[in-house]
Every structure is written in C-alpha cells, then in structure tokens.
C-alpha cells in the first residue's frame, strides 16, 4: 500500500510529543498548536451570510405527492440567517432557555436545520433526539427519559401524523408542539411556518451578542450502552474549538469550497456536530441525503451520489460497503463520486479491509489513483473529533495522533491502555447528572473514554495509535486468558465479508470464545430462496451453513490461541433492536446490551442446545 499513488492530501498533524507521568501513565500531544477560533458558531454563520449570501448552505430534495423525492430545494446563507433571526425571536418570545430547551424529534430536513440555527442564534439550547425513540420504540421509555431529563418547553416534529403517538404519550399539556405538516389530535399545534413568520427585533441580535464560549448550544444524548442515555452538554467553546481542531488536522476542509452530501443523523455527534457544524464553519454546502445504508434506502444515497460530487465524503462502514459494491458496475456513480472528492472518512465501527481494497480498485480503475480513506477516534463527549490519522497509508484500526489542543493521557488498565482526553473540545459534563459527571473525569480532569489503544509502531510515536477495543467489552475466559473484543471482532467481520454485518463475542468466565453473528442481507443470495422467505429459513439453508462453516474454519486456522479462536458460532435471525439498546440508530452494535438481552442464546450456544452451532472442523 505504501507505494500506491494517492490523490494529494495534506495532513495537518504529523508529529507529537510524548512525556511520562506516574508509573503506567503517559501523556501525548500534537506538536502543532491550536489556532484561534470564534466564541460562537453563530459568528461563522453571520460571516458567510455577508461574504457568500447567495451560496447554498443546505439543500434537500422535495417530496412529491406520491412520497418519492424530486428536485433539490436550496437554502442560501442569507436565507438561513434571516430564518435564524426570525425563529430565534419566536423562541425568545416563549421564554425558552437551557432549563426549558427545544426538543427535536424528527429526521434531518431543512426545517430541522433552520430551527437549530434559530436556537443557536438566540442562545437557547436544543436537543435533536433519535427519531427511533418516537417511531420504532413501542414503550417510548427512552423518549420519556429524554423528556424527564430536559423538561423541554417546545417540541418539534416534521410530520404530526408520524409523531403524534409519541408526542401524546410523553409530553404534558404545558409543552408547545410545533410541526411542519399536520396537527396533533386533541392538542393545539403551532405550524413551523407560523414560527418562521415571527418578526425579528433588536432583542434577538442582543441575545446572540450575549452568547459566548460557555453558552450551552445543544444537548446530545449518548447511545445508552449500559444505562439510560446521558445528556452531553455541548457548549459553544466545545463546538467551535473542535471545528478549528478539525480544520488544523484536516486542511482539506478549507482548501476549496466544501461540498458534503450526508445522511448521518443530526441527533448523533458525527452528523450533527462534525458535519453540520463543518459546513457552517467553512462556508460550505450540505446536501441532505434522505438515503441510508439499508436495503430499502441505499438506492436513494446512490442516486444522490450519481448527481452531487462531494469534496469530502463521510459515512459508516456499512455505507462504504454498499458504495464499494455498487461502484464495481455503476459507471456514473464512479465518475461523479470520484470527480472532486479528496478524502473519504469513516467512523462508528470497524471498516473491514476488503471494503477498502474494493474501493481502491474502483478508484484506480476510474481516476488512476487512490482516495485516502481517513479515520480517527472520538465520541460525543469530545465534540466528537479527537484523534486523526497522520498519513495516507492507513490500515484498518489505525487512529493516528491527537488533534491540536487535545492532550491524551494513556493509562495502563491491567494490560490494556485506556485513552483519556483533556482540551477545549471536551464536554463540561452531563446535564442534571452530577454523579455521572464526577465519575466520568479522573483526578487530573481527564475524561475517561473507556477506549483502549496501542501504538501502531512502538518505535515511532509519530505514527500514532490504533484501536484496541473497549475496556468494558473485553473479558477473561475461565482460564484467565484475556479476550480483546475489538480486534477479534474486526477479524471475524473481515473474514466473513460480505456476509457478516456485525458480531458479538461470548465466553465470559467460560472455557472458550463463541460468536453470535448478525448476517447481512447478502446471505439471501446464498440461499436462493424467494424474497419473502423468513430469515430463519435463510439461515437454515445448507448453502448458508456451508459458507459460515468455511468462515469458522478459516478463523480457526489463523488463530494463535484460545483468546482469538472462535470455538463455536451461531447465526442470529433477529436483528439488534434500538428499544433494548442493542444498536444505535447509526448502526453501532452494543456488545454488552446484546449479551444481556440474549443471555438465553448465549447459554444455549455454550451448552450445545441450539439447532445449528458451527464449530471448527
């Protein structure tokens, strides 16, 4: 890979300083300094509205009467600023604040974007929450928890028909309801158009001027891996510092007019802070993609990518896998997507090396060079950007070096190394949860991430770090042997591509490691059954079982001991659920939640009671 020709990409951080602390503790910083950044993201919106008033900030395809998507509707910087002032005035008139914030229930769209800007402009905290809490959940437990934690004064949803049930089940009569379309049965409902029609006064500009680095811009809830989700406080300092850190680590963002096309949900820090904030900070354009890396919606993403040429492109591994497969035969997709893009970037989960290789093959075929597939490490509590790769020769699992201004503390945790963060992009804590906040930081004020890392090259710290799993996910066998979940999970997914979506490892306090596999829809092609065949029938098919037996045997041949040998494997017909916290709406698997809620399957897997258990031959 080191000899491959890459489309030129400058890396902002290439060297770091390592210093020793107490026994088992080290500190790592980038040699580069963090430059100045604005006190509030609103300053960048105002700046670009003056410099580029007619440039598109947001665009989204309008919905046709039959539900299909039509032509693009554009919102310019000047229109966005005008809308922000109008909406901000309306929110001020209602007496909203961080104590009574705005809660957004629905997906990414233009109204969502403008409401967010109105909140930011007026200095009123808002919270975009997972649409799945309203649309997929049956008990609304997580949405009730969000409402109880935040005590919102106004709640927005795009479509009253789709969101009424959740609103009526979780919100009291004292909460104002705002919708783009329709009304909530039995409740007074304000239209988004009416909110937009508010006439701004000098008060809204004064409110904006009164905001500063410590103003709470938004709350973002964690995925709720082991407990109910926590509301991460996102200040203006966190957001602006992190955008400047990204600009320093990724100079490509400012080298040419930035164009993104993105589906990543704004209730998550990747889409909502990283990408949403990026286009405002750099005066770029964000095309809102109504697609998603699922069989039903991936076609919309591919359609958009055939039309819009991004300058950088962000996605999760499942999205890149679908794009890689499509590019093998889709000439227009290859031509458009690869025409202007200078960097691909993935996050959220491990990206299997075969996906990288397939992308590289299509790139070399179309443009004669490779596009750097960049990545890093971050989290909701870090804004999210924290660690970023330092050179184009990235391998699966590589993370790189800390972004300028962020200091890493590397702490030995019984043979694993936890990475901890301190810097201006780190959250001050969790809203109305002082005990959780105190527990999250160590005695030196470093945020305890729970992520494990190790050196890419122990003889060269400037190459940086690579991912070594989650401290809380790793476990020991009954023999005392330590199982490192992250790396082993990545090996299984790579060995099983393209048939393994994700995998959960079992064997805590047992004699051997097991694996519960969530298969991809590609397994249906192996079975050759009708499209309406149940997943249970598909997974029982001899061809599917034979394919996974081959995978199990290959993993066994490459194993070096009991800690990385899959002794038994089963296939799960039922996908992970958001209700039980098994998966986030972005698709990241929660190992501990799956193990908890499927404890009976785990027990039967290790006692040979399941119908099909695949073991090495």
XYZ file of C-alpha atoms in Angstrom:
617
model
C 0.000 0.000 0.000
C 2.839 2.407 0.727
C 3.784 2.503 -2.973
C 0.264 3.269 -4.211
C -0.417 6.636 -5.785
C -2.872 8.724 -3.774
C -4.764 11.834 -4.720
C -2.787 14.544 -2.854
C -3.964 15.143 0.699
C -2.182 17.251 3.285
C -2.135 16.020 6.882
C -2.098 18.768 9.495
C -0.597 16.778 12.362
C 2.366 14.522 11.710
C 4.452 14.769 14.872
C 3.729 14.528 18.579
C 5.413 14.815 21.950
C 5.225 12.002 24.481
C 6.028 12.569 28.146
C 5.999 10.188 31.092
C 3.839 10.558 34.161
C 3.368 8.229 37.083
C 4.020 4.525 36.648
C 1.883 3.238 33.792
C 0.840 6.737 32.679
C 1.976 8.720 29.620
C 0.807 11.957 28.007
C 0.643 12.615 24.262
C 0.161 15.942 22.476
C 0.421 17.134 18.899
C 3.446 19.334 18.208
C 1.173 21.730 16.305
C -0.637 24.468 18.213
C -4.376 25.096 18.040
C -5.103 28.398 16.332
C -7.755 30.930 17.362
C -11.432 30.074 16.982
C -14.656 32.099 17.331
C -16.553 32.400 20.588
C -19.714 31.048 18.980
C -20.580 29.176 15.810
C -23.098 31.918 15.001
C -20.180 34.230 14.144
C -19.368 31.988 11.185
C -22.990 31.978 10.000
C -23.084 35.777 10.095
C -19.696 35.989 8.351
C -20.658 33.752 5.450
C -24.081 35.365 5.086
C -22.222 38.591 4.356
C -19.437 37.057 2.249
C -21.498 34.487 0.315
C -25.159 35.469 0.726
C -26.377 33.624 -2.375
C -24.424 30.408 -1.860
C -26.392 27.341 -0.862
C -25.921 26.313 2.752
C -28.497 23.494 2.879
C -30.325 21.599 0.144
C -32.764 18.704 0.234
C -34.926 17.016 -2.348
C -38.602 17.962 -2.047
C -41.093 15.190 -1.532
C -43.560 14.508 -4.305
C -47.206 13.737 -3.640
C -46.536 10.005 -4.000
C -43.747 10.128 -1.414
C -40.903 9.951 -3.893
C -38.143 12.555 -3.853
C -37.991 15.233 -6.530
C -35.793 18.220 -7.262
C -33.482 19.938 -4.802
C -34.742 22.854 -2.685
C -31.938 25.223 -1.671
C -31.490 27.478 1.362
C -28.805 30.150 0.927
C -26.655 31.592 3.694
C -28.633 34.851 3.591
C -31.935 32.961 3.832
C -30.588 30.812 6.679
C -29.504 33.840 8.695
C -32.869 35.546 8.145
C -34.675 32.385 9.252
C -32.410 32.030 12.292
C -33.237 35.575 13.432
C -36.986 35.041 12.918
C -37.102 31.680 14.648
C -34.755 32.886 17.386
C -37.102 35.796 18.095
C -40.043 33.416 18.309
C -38.189 31.235 20.798
C -37.223 34.243 22.907
C -40.854 35.336 22.949
C -41.717 31.982 24.516
C -39.184 32.347 27.327
C -37.234 29.226 26.377
C -33.749 28.505 27.772
C -31.399 25.686 28.722
C -33.823 24.906 31.554
C -36.691 24.745 29.030
C -34.942 23.819 25.765
C -36.204 22.924 22.307
C -36.509 19.180 21.656
C -36.430 17.953 18.045
C -37.893 14.505 17.433
C -37.684 14.116 13.664
C -35.111 13.401 10.984
C -32.707 15.679 9.115
C -34.540 18.193 6.931
C -34.491 21.898 6.076
C -36.890 22.886 8.870
C -34.815 20.954 11.396
C -31.705 22.791 10.182
C -33.306 26.239 10.401
C -34.790 25.563 13.835
C -31.335 24.530 15.050
C -29.842 27.763 13.692
C -32.598 29.759 15.374
C -31.776 28.145 18.715
C -28.050 28.768 18.278
C -28.621 32.394 17.272
C -30.854 33.183 20.247
C -28.692 31.277 22.722
C -31.424 28.750 23.506
C -30.280 25.169 23.954
C -31.800 22.498 21.748
C -31.623 18.736 21.534
C -32.121 16.595 18.428
C -33.063 13.144 19.620
C -33.186 9.824 17.803
C -36.307 9.502 15.610
C -36.277 5.822 16.510
C -37.257 6.738 20.063
C -40.548 8.002 18.596
C -41.118 5.844 15.524
C -39.676 2.416 16.319
C -39.874 2.182 20.085
C -43.065 0.636 21.413
C -42.785 1.727 25.043
C -41.211 5.176 24.490
C -39.049 4.577 27.580
C -36.015 6.374 26.164
C -38.068 9.301 24.891
C -39.734 9.605 28.291
C -36.268 9.642 29.850
C -35.156 12.391 27.448
C -38.213 14.496 28.270
C -37.782 13.985 32.021
C -34.097 14.904 31.828
C -34.520 18.036 29.705
C -38.007 19.348 30.635
C -38.412 20.903 27.163
C -40.605 23.935 26.621
C -41.135 23.315 22.895
C -41.048 20.098 20.887
C -40.745 19.937 17.101
C -41.513 17.140 14.672
C -41.778 17.354 10.908
C -44.941 15.311 10.421
C -47.715 15.321 13.020
C -49.205 12.096 11.666
C -45.997 10.134 12.185
C -45.024 11.633 15.539
C -48.385 12.221 17.258
C -48.396 8.924 19.114
C -45.005 9.602 20.673
C -45.876 13.210 21.486
C -49.161 12.326 23.167
C -47.519 9.533 25.172
C -44.635 11.589 26.533
C -45.479 15.320 26.624
C -47.665 17.273 29.013
C -50.140 19.970 28.017
C -47.661 22.663 29.098
C -45.269 21.784 26.255
C -45.816 23.602 22.949
C -45.926 21.355 19.888
C -44.605 22.577 16.540
C -44.917 20.624 13.299
C -44.171 21.262 9.651
C -47.166 19.297 8.440
C -50.447 18.451 10.146
C -51.705 18.835 13.709
C -51.546 16.611 16.767
C -55.018 15.262 17.640
C -56.519 16.944 20.694
C -53.629 19.373 21.105
C -53.005 22.926 19.994
C -50.301 22.699 17.343
C -48.135 25.532 16.074
C -47.066 25.362 12.448
C -43.409 25.779 11.602
C -44.461 28.403 9.075
C -46.019 30.464 11.876
C -42.814 30.258 13.894
C -40.851 31.353 10.812
C -43.206 34.321 10.344
C -42.097 35.961 13.601
C -40.757 39.468 13.011
C -37.264 39.845 14.487
C -36.456 42.728 16.819
C -33.174 44.080 18.210
C -33.731 41.706 21.143
C -32.728 38.657 19.134
C -29.478 40.263 17.986
C -28.778 41.297 21.573
C -29.391 37.719 22.673
C -26.912 36.481 20.093
C -24.314 39.020 21.222
C -24.792 37.866 24.814
C -23.849 34.283 23.977
C -20.281 33.185 24.483
C -17.970 30.200 24.863
C -19.807 28.838 27.917
C -23.279 29.139 26.399
C -24.915 25.735 26.001
C -25.598 25.264 22.301
C -27.200 21.838 22.472
C -27.581 18.579 24.306
C -26.714 15.309 22.595
C -27.695 12.053 24.221
C -25.308 9.135 24.373
C -26.437 5.832 22.907
C -27.198 4.414 26.338
C -24.926 1.394 26.181
C -25.363 0.139 29.733
C -27.760 2.641 31.300
C -30.296 5.164 30.073
C -28.765 7.744 27.696
C -26.984 10.735 29.248
C -27.395 14.311 28.008
C -23.946 15.529 26.973
C -23.581 19.298 27.358
C -22.281 20.876 24.134
C -21.064 24.418 24.698
C -20.158 26.935 22.038
C -16.498 26.510 23.076
C -16.652 22.746 22.574
C -18.204 23.093 19.126
C -16.021 25.939 17.834
C -12.769 24.590 19.257
C -13.491 21.215 17.733
C -14.217 22.708 14.326
C -10.877 24.538 14.429
C -9.150 21.338 15.545
C -10.677 19.542 12.563
C -9.552 22.309 10.226
C -5.999 22.002 11.550
C -5.880 18.211 11.363
C -7.724 18.126 8.012
C -6.529 21.144 5.968
C -8.513 19.798 3.008
C -11.662 21.271 4.569
C -10.523 24.825 3.808
C -8.597 24.255 0.575
C -11.583 24.545 -1.747
C -15.323 25.246 -1.410
C -16.651 22.459 0.789
C -19.463 20.270 -0.538
C -20.960 17.490 1.569
C -23.738 15.069 0.799
C -24.670 13.359 4.006
C -27.329 11.167 5.608
C -25.754 10.877 9.073
C -28.395 11.736 11.704
C -28.107 15.084 13.474
C -29.059 13.548 16.810
C -25.641 11.906 16.714
C -22.401 13.832 17.103
C -20.891 12.631 13.787
C -23.670 14.051 11.658
C -24.960 16.764 13.980
C -21.732 18.315 15.280
C -18.949 17.160 12.983
C -20.662 17.584 9.609
C -23.473 20.062 10.313
C -21.032 22.369 12.073
C -18.384 21.896 9.385
C -20.396 23.483 6.568
C -21.294 26.478 8.737
C -17.716 26.926 9.927
C -16.193 26.746 6.440
C -18.957 28.349 4.416
C -19.744 25.083 2.674
C -22.826 23.373 1.271
C -24.621 20.399 2.783
C -26.897 18.307 0.581
C -29.190 16.405 2.926
C -29.321 12.776 1.809
C -32.608 11.035 2.611
C -30.939 7.712 1.947
C -29.351 5.413 4.479
C -27.176 2.277 4.343
C -30.136 -0.100 4.476
C -31.518 -2.249 1.649
C -34.621 -0.045 1.415
C -32.880 3.350 1.382
C -29.389 2.814 -0.050
C -30.738 3.387 -3.550
C -31.524 6.999 -2.674
C -27.975 7.575 -1.463
C -26.552 6.100 -4.664
C -28.911 8.248 -6.724
C -27.689 11.373 -4.954
C -24.033 10.406 -5.332
C -24.539 9.987 -9.076
C -25.641 13.630 -9.192
C -23.736 15.515 -6.464
C -19.924 15.462 -6.356
C -18.707 15.948 -2.757
C -15.275 17.361 -1.947
C -15.015 15.107 1.118
C -17.317 12.229 1.946
C -18.271 10.787 5.325
C -20.062 7.531 6.062
C -20.152 4.486 8.310
C -18.683 1.114 7.254
C -21.994 -0.357 6.085
C -22.460 2.660 3.810
C -18.997 2.355 2.311
C -19.552 -1.361 1.794
C -22.689 -0.702 -0.257
C -20.912 2.034 -2.242
C -17.932 -0.222 -2.890
C -20.199 -2.955 -4.233
C -22.153 -0.526 -6.416
C -19.051 1.133 -7.876
C -17.901 -2.148 -9.356
C -20.613 -1.886 -12.034
C -22.038 1.655 -11.818
C -20.068 3.878 -14.209
C -21.918 7.108 -13.403
C -21.510 6.590 -9.672
C -17.761 6.144 -10.038
C -17.445 9.147 -12.355
C -19.395 11.596 -10.171
C -18.303 10.479 -6.719
C -14.631 10.336 -7.618
C -14.509 13.536 -9.696
C -13.890 16.023 -6.854
C -13.563 14.065 -3.639
C -10.225 14.487 -1.866
C -10.866 12.353 1.205
C -13.144 9.583 2.395
C -13.710 9.318 6.137
C -15.407 6.575 8.123
C -16.341 6.293 11.781
C -18.770 4.489 14.037
C -17.385 0.964 13.699
C -14.550 -1.023 12.180
C -14.149 -0.962 8.394
C -13.112 -4.333 7.013
C -10.006 -4.301 4.844
C -11.772 -5.999 1.891
C -14.051 -2.939 1.632
C -11.011 -0.653 1.440
C -9.483 -2.860 -1.227
C -12.661 -2.824 -3.314
C -12.888 0.979 -3.102
C -9.248 1.313 -4.112
C -9.782 -0.958 -7.109
C -12.664 1.178 -8.386
C -10.705 4.372 -7.784
C -7.635 3.177 -9.661
C -9.828 1.984 -12.499
C -11.715 5.303 -12.784
C -9.157 8.019 -11.961
C -5.826 6.189 -11.827
C -5.188 6.982 -8.169
C -6.484 6.153 -4.711
C -8.533 8.371 -2.425
C -7.276 8.385 1.154
C -9.665 6.574 3.482
C -9.174 8.546 6.680
C -10.459 7.808 10.145
C -9.797 8.539 13.767
C -11.334 8.282 17.203
C -13.757 10.482 19.036
C -17.014 10.464 20.936
C -19.984 12.611 21.824
C -18.125 13.974 24.845
C -15.186 15.170 22.697
C -17.174 17.136 20.199
C -16.570 14.450 18.572
C -13.194 14.896 16.807
C -10.234 13.704 18.872
C -7.608 11.583 17.115
C -6.875 11.559 13.387
C -4.609 9.649 11.027
C -1.252 11.171 10.073
C -0.513 9.750 6.606
C -2.276 8.146 3.631
C -1.094 4.618 4.368
C -3.953 3.843 6.723
C -4.761 0.304 7.764
C -7.936 -0.948 9.407
C -7.868 0.042 13.078
C -5.359 2.904 12.746
C -6.277 6.101 14.599
C -3.259 8.408 14.445
C -2.371 11.364 16.663
C -4.352 13.770 18.850
C -5.693 16.900 17.229
C -4.016 20.185 18.332
C -5.145 21.417 21.739
C -6.201 17.961 22.907
C -3.948 16.158 25.376
C -4.180 12.390 25.664
C -3.497 10.523 28.864
C -2.547 6.887 28.286
C -3.280 4.799 31.370
C -2.380 1.156 31.940
C -5.527 -0.789 32.861
C -4.412 -4.318 33.729
C -2.573 -4.848 30.471
C -4.791 -2.660 28.259
C -4.160 1.054 27.690
C -7.105 3.397 28.155
C -7.004 6.766 26.365
C -8.322 9.826 28.231
C -8.953 13.349 26.934
C -8.436 16.912 28.143
C -8.922 20.011 25.975
C -11.306 22.814 24.988
C -13.429 20.381 22.975
C -14.312 18.215 25.972
C -17.796 18.468 27.466
C -18.122 20.031 30.922
C -20.358 17.094 31.833
C -23.824 15.593 31.704
C -26.915 17.749 32.151
C -28.546 17.333 35.555
C -26.430 14.245 36.316
C -23.663 15.423 38.684
C -22.739 11.947 39.874
C -22.225 10.647 36.341
C -20.232 13.783 35.534
C -17.930 13.308 38.528
C -17.418 9.639 37.648
C -16.508 10.485 34.034
C -13.385 12.505 34.893
C -10.235 11.399 36.692
C -8.326 13.265 39.396
C -6.462 15.367 36.795
C -9.605 16.367 34.919
C -9.131 13.958 32.003
C -12.276 12.444 30.532
C -12.226 8.646 30.818
C -13.216 7.358 27.377
C -13.215 3.625 28.038
C -11.459 3.150 24.682
C -8.310 1.041 24.552
C -5.409 1.884 22.236
C -1.905 0.718 21.411
C 0.925 2.049 19.268
C 0.913 1.490 15.526
C 4.707 1.228 15.831
C 6.208 1.176 19.324
C 9.475 2.514 17.935
C 7.840 5.571 16.303
C 5.286 7.543 18.331
C 4.722 9.906 15.378
C 2.729 7.204 13.591
C 0.312 7.376 16.485
C -2.197 4.967 17.923
C -4.506 2.221 16.765
C -7.743 0.957 18.260
C -7.592 -1.898 20.739
C -11.250 -2.294 21.660
C -13.384 -1.060 24.516
C -12.168 -1.646 28.064
C -15.683 -2.546 29.221
C -16.213 -5.052 26.387
C -13.056 -7.087 26.952
C -13.302 -10.124 29.188
C -11.462 -13.129 30.538
C -12.069 -16.800 29.933
C -12.293 -19.224 32.834
C -8.634 -19.988 32.216
C -7.722 -16.369 32.996
C -6.910 -15.691 29.351
C -7.811 -12.128 28.298
C -10.046 -11.708 25.203
C -9.614 -8.416 23.342
C -13.033 -7.945 21.768
C -12.417 -5.096 19.313
C -9.583 -6.597 17.259
C -11.117 -10.087 17.234
C -14.484 -8.717 16.164
C -12.791 -6.901 13.285
C -11.061 -10.104 12.150
C -14.350 -12.004 12.091
C -16.146 -9.322 10.078
C -13.263 -9.201 7.594
C -13.155 -12.994 7.253
C -16.905 -13.132 6.698
C -17.259 -10.229 4.243
C -19.756 -9.580 2.726
C -21.985 -11.866 4.787
C -21.369 -10.564 8.332
C -22.949 -7.299 9.430
C -21.698 -7.490 12.993
C -20.700 -9.958 15.657
C -20.960 -10.224 19.422
C -18.383 -12.314 21.252
C -19.319 -14.647 24.083
C -17.392 -16.693 26.632
C -17.157 -14.535 29.750
C -15.814 -16.814 32.523
C -16.182 -19.834 30.215
C -13.533 -22.057 28.677
C -13.743 -20.854 25.068
C -14.781 -17.954 22.862
C -18.063 -18.021 20.999
C -19.564 -15.688 18.411
C -23.132 -14.629 17.720
C -23.320 -13.282 14.172
C -25.771 -10.775 12.705
C -25.713 -11.611 8.981
C -26.079 -9.118 6.128
C -28.884 -9.346 3.541
C -26.269 -10.849 1.187
C -26.862 -14.260 2.795
C -30.171 -14.406 0.950
C -28.261 -14.686 -2.311
C -26.557 -17.813 -0.962
C -29.846 -19.484 -0.080
C -31.589 -18.679 -3.351
C -34.969 -18.700 -1.620
C -37.923 -16.445 -2.519
C -37.614 -12.808 -1.433
C -40.356 -13.263 1.176
C -38.653 -16.222 2.832
C -38.091 -15.737 6.549
C -34.580 -15.074 7.808
C -34.869 -18.251 9.909
C -35.367 -20.295 6.740
C -32.498 -18.473 5.027
C -30.084 -19.185 7.874
C -31.144 -22.831 7.994
C -30.260 -23.297 4.320
C -27.365 -25.727 3.674
C -25.547 -23.262 1.396
C -25.579 -20.583 4.097
C -24.409 -23.001 6.769
C -21.660 -24.257 4.476
C -20.425 -20.718 3.838
C -20.219 -19.944 7.531
C -18.546 -23.276 8.238
C -15.844 -22.191 5.811
C -15.511 -18.895 7.704
C -15.243 -20.653 11.063
C -12.571 -22.994 9.691
C -10.564 -20.106 8.227
C -10.666 -18.232 11.541
C -9.511 -21.356 13.369
C -6.551 -21.833 11.013
C -5.397 -18.274 11.700
C -5.931 -18.393 15.469
C -2.901 -18.358 17.737
C -4.553 -19.397 20.992
C -7.807 -19.725 22.918
C -8.218 -15.941 23.237
C -8.641 -15.454 19.479
C -10.031 -18.826 18.420
C -13.760 -18.960 17.700
C -14.748 -22.315 19.137
C -18.465 -22.035 18.352
C -20.615 -19.740 16.259
C -24.329 -19.206 15.743
C -26.326 -17.046 13.341
C -28.970 -14.640 14.666
C -32.132 -14.251 12.615
C -33.496 -11.385 14.708
C -31.634 -8.104 14.135
C -30.405 -5.971 17.040
C -33.066 -3.618 18.387
C -32.886 0.034 19.364
C -35.537 -0.426 22.064
C -33.232 -2.675 24.039
C -30.165 -0.581 23.325
C -28.542 -3.317 21.238
C -27.747 -0.918 18.421
C -27.684 2.820 17.889
C -29.632 4.483 15.075
C -26.252 4.933 13.363
C -25.791 1.170 13.334
C -23.112 0.707 16.019
C -23.530 -2.545 17.926
C -23.637 -2.572 21.735
C -21.933 -5.788 22.804
C -22.982 -5.653 26.448
C -26.634 -4.949 25.700
C -26.819 -7.840 23.218
C -25.224 -10.200 25.735
C -27.656 -9.072 28.427
C -30.830 -9.334 26.380
C -29.841 -12.557 24.638
C -28.414 -14.331 27.663
C -30.527 -17.408 26.909
C -29.000 -17.690 23.428
C -25.514 -17.298 24.908
C -26.185 -20.077 27.399
C -27.550 -22.398 24.715
C -24.640 -21.613 22.376
C -22.153 -22.788 25.010
C -24.207 -25.812 26.097
C -24.823 -27.136 22.571
C -28.578 -26.613 22.840
C -29.047 -24.525 19.692
C -30.205 -26.178 16.497
C -27.183 -25.082 14.497
C -23.823 -24.436 16.137
C -20.852 -24.183 13.820
C -17.506 -25.364 15.166
C -14.068 -25.659 13.548
C -13.691 -28.977 11.715
